[in-house]
Amino acid sequence: MTTTTAPKPAPEGSASLRELLQTNDAKRRRTDVTMRVLITAAFVLAMLPLLSLTYTVVSQGIGRLDGYFLMNSMRGVFGGMDAGGIYHAIVGTLQITLFAALISVPIGLLTAIYLVEYGGGKPLAKTVTFLVDVMTGIPSIVAGLFAYALFALLLGPGAKFGFIGSVALSVLMIPVVIRSSEEMLRLVPNELREASLALGVPRWLTILKVVLRTSVAGLTTGVMLAIARVIGETAPLLLTVGVIDSINFNLFEGRMMTLPVYVYRQYAQGLVPCSADDAACIPDINIQRAWAAALTLFLIVMLLNLIGRLVTRWFAPKIR
Amino acid sequence: MAQRIDVKDLNIFYGSFKAVADVNMTIEPRSVTAFIGPSGCGKSTFLRTLNRMHEVIPGARVEGTVAVEGVDLYGSEIDPVAVRRQVGMVFQRPNPFPTMSIAENVLAGIRLNNRKMSKSEGQDLVEQSLRGANLWNEVKDRLDRPGSGLSGGQQQRLCIARAIAVKPQVLLMDEPCSALDPISTLAIEDLIAELKSQYTIVIVTHNMQQAARVSEKTAFFNIAGTGQPGRLIEIDDTATMFSSPKEQATEDYISGRFG
Ligand SMILES: Nc1ncnc2c1ncn2[C@@H]1O[C@H](COP(=O)(O)OP(=O)(O)OP(=O)(O)O)[C@@H](O)[C@H]1O
Ligand SMILES: [Mg+2]
């Protein structure tokens, strides 16, 4: 005869239980401490470059960053003159990036909606996914060349204006938007789609008002990351938009300056040879301007992320 | 108001897998019909064919006819959206929309459809539906709070309120009480008893007592083995089903001698 007994608590009573509760496993404690140290070290290691970068950009750039610098262009500025600013570059960067976003977000979002809601493993969806993967790997200079060549075909060689830059940037942005939106849409539980469909809501309204509404926070984050990814692009803009010293508001005509290109140009010009009797001449003015412009770009990206955060918080589902 | 449902020779597929075979039944208007049967026999699958929610799953399809007052829901000119407006559904797990408040959840069927409704009409409908779902007293002070902040039972009644706010003719409920405590279960059973004066109700349940308590007719589904399709074994008055069923399998299942 076999009897099975359920595990019983030790019979000795509360004293032994108290002892059991207080036993201290030295080996586990050591492992715990070791892992804590390792994880903290890894964190610090990851933070070091970031902090160092932030410190360098801020400390080098803050000196020149003032109202004058933000509100003036480089028109008529030469040599070691204590003048010049980045207004024209800010205008260019904001306009070109905004248009890139206006092109990429609808295309990217609609593609993601197709892939998640309608694609369902169809050959077309598989092809699109494959092409998006390929697009993700395109070097930015190739995107620039593509946009340049496209407009050279349409308008004749040598065309350079802001919108071409937007097209080049959107080539880089679209795959990022598709990928991140796709992930976010897949996170929306199917029950919510079914709940809406079962109320007699057509599919398109279900997607618009339930699926997109539920995932809007994640979608915004994705778009913000995509913008941050392209706003610092230099090579494709140098190729398609060129450089200019004065202010140009027209995205469809004439060259434009952008912040990354500005930084590159100033830095490339290097030190100014000042004559000894010219007291107003600053030898490293170009370098100073480059750092200050870099800091501005840095702040713009931070600001965009902050806005993204606020939007995310605003739209997030609330429990109470 | 409520409508009679005639199901004829219905076969239901997931891709090439036949999940349910040869169902013939009539569901009487303004009454409660309960579906019972072992897990996996296709009760949920069959229920979802009654408002064309089955085809939402990729690869899923249906053969046969489901006729509501003589109109075949699977006819080529029938819009599934129109069907779902007349045949509402409550799911097994409560699923209020997380981005909407309690009141917005009740009005979801109207708002999501972009239908215009004046504020006072909306408020009336919210109150009426929540009262109908026996939830009004518990939530009337926090209608603008998120629906996901309610307890499970309250959420389920909110989903029922949401379903009846679009004034369907038929209400399908897939194990609406399986996640609820006895008190909420009773509240929902009372609610079903009230609703059946206006709606045709079909409820899936694993709880025999519940089927016996709430339904006029009971349908027993069974499955011969894994990979086989589920079948309707018999459907009859609930009293008859639980006292003297015609089929041996039904009796075995009801008396717990199954499998
Ligand atoms: N989405 C699906 N895709 C493929 N097969 C499915 C799907 N949903 C259900 N099935 C299959 O269909 C059959 C019937 O499932 P169904 O969910 O209708 O059972 P049920 O009677 O509701 O069971 P339960 O009582 O456990 O809810 C099962 O064999 C199941 O594996
Ligand atoms: Mg089920």
Coordinates of C-alpha atoms and ligand atoms in Angstrom, one line a residue, chain B residues 40 43-45 92 174-175 204 206, ligand 2:
Chain B
G40 CA -13.6 23.0 -28.2
K43 CA -20.0 26.9 -29.4
S44 CA -18.1 30.2 -29.7
T45 CA -17.4 29.5 -33.3
Q92 CA -16.2 36.4 -22.7
D174 CA -20.2 34.2 -25.1
E175 CA -19.7 33.0 -21.5
V204 CA -22.9 30.2 -24.3
H206 CA -20.4 26.1 -19.1
Ligands
MG2 MG -15.7 29.6 -26.4

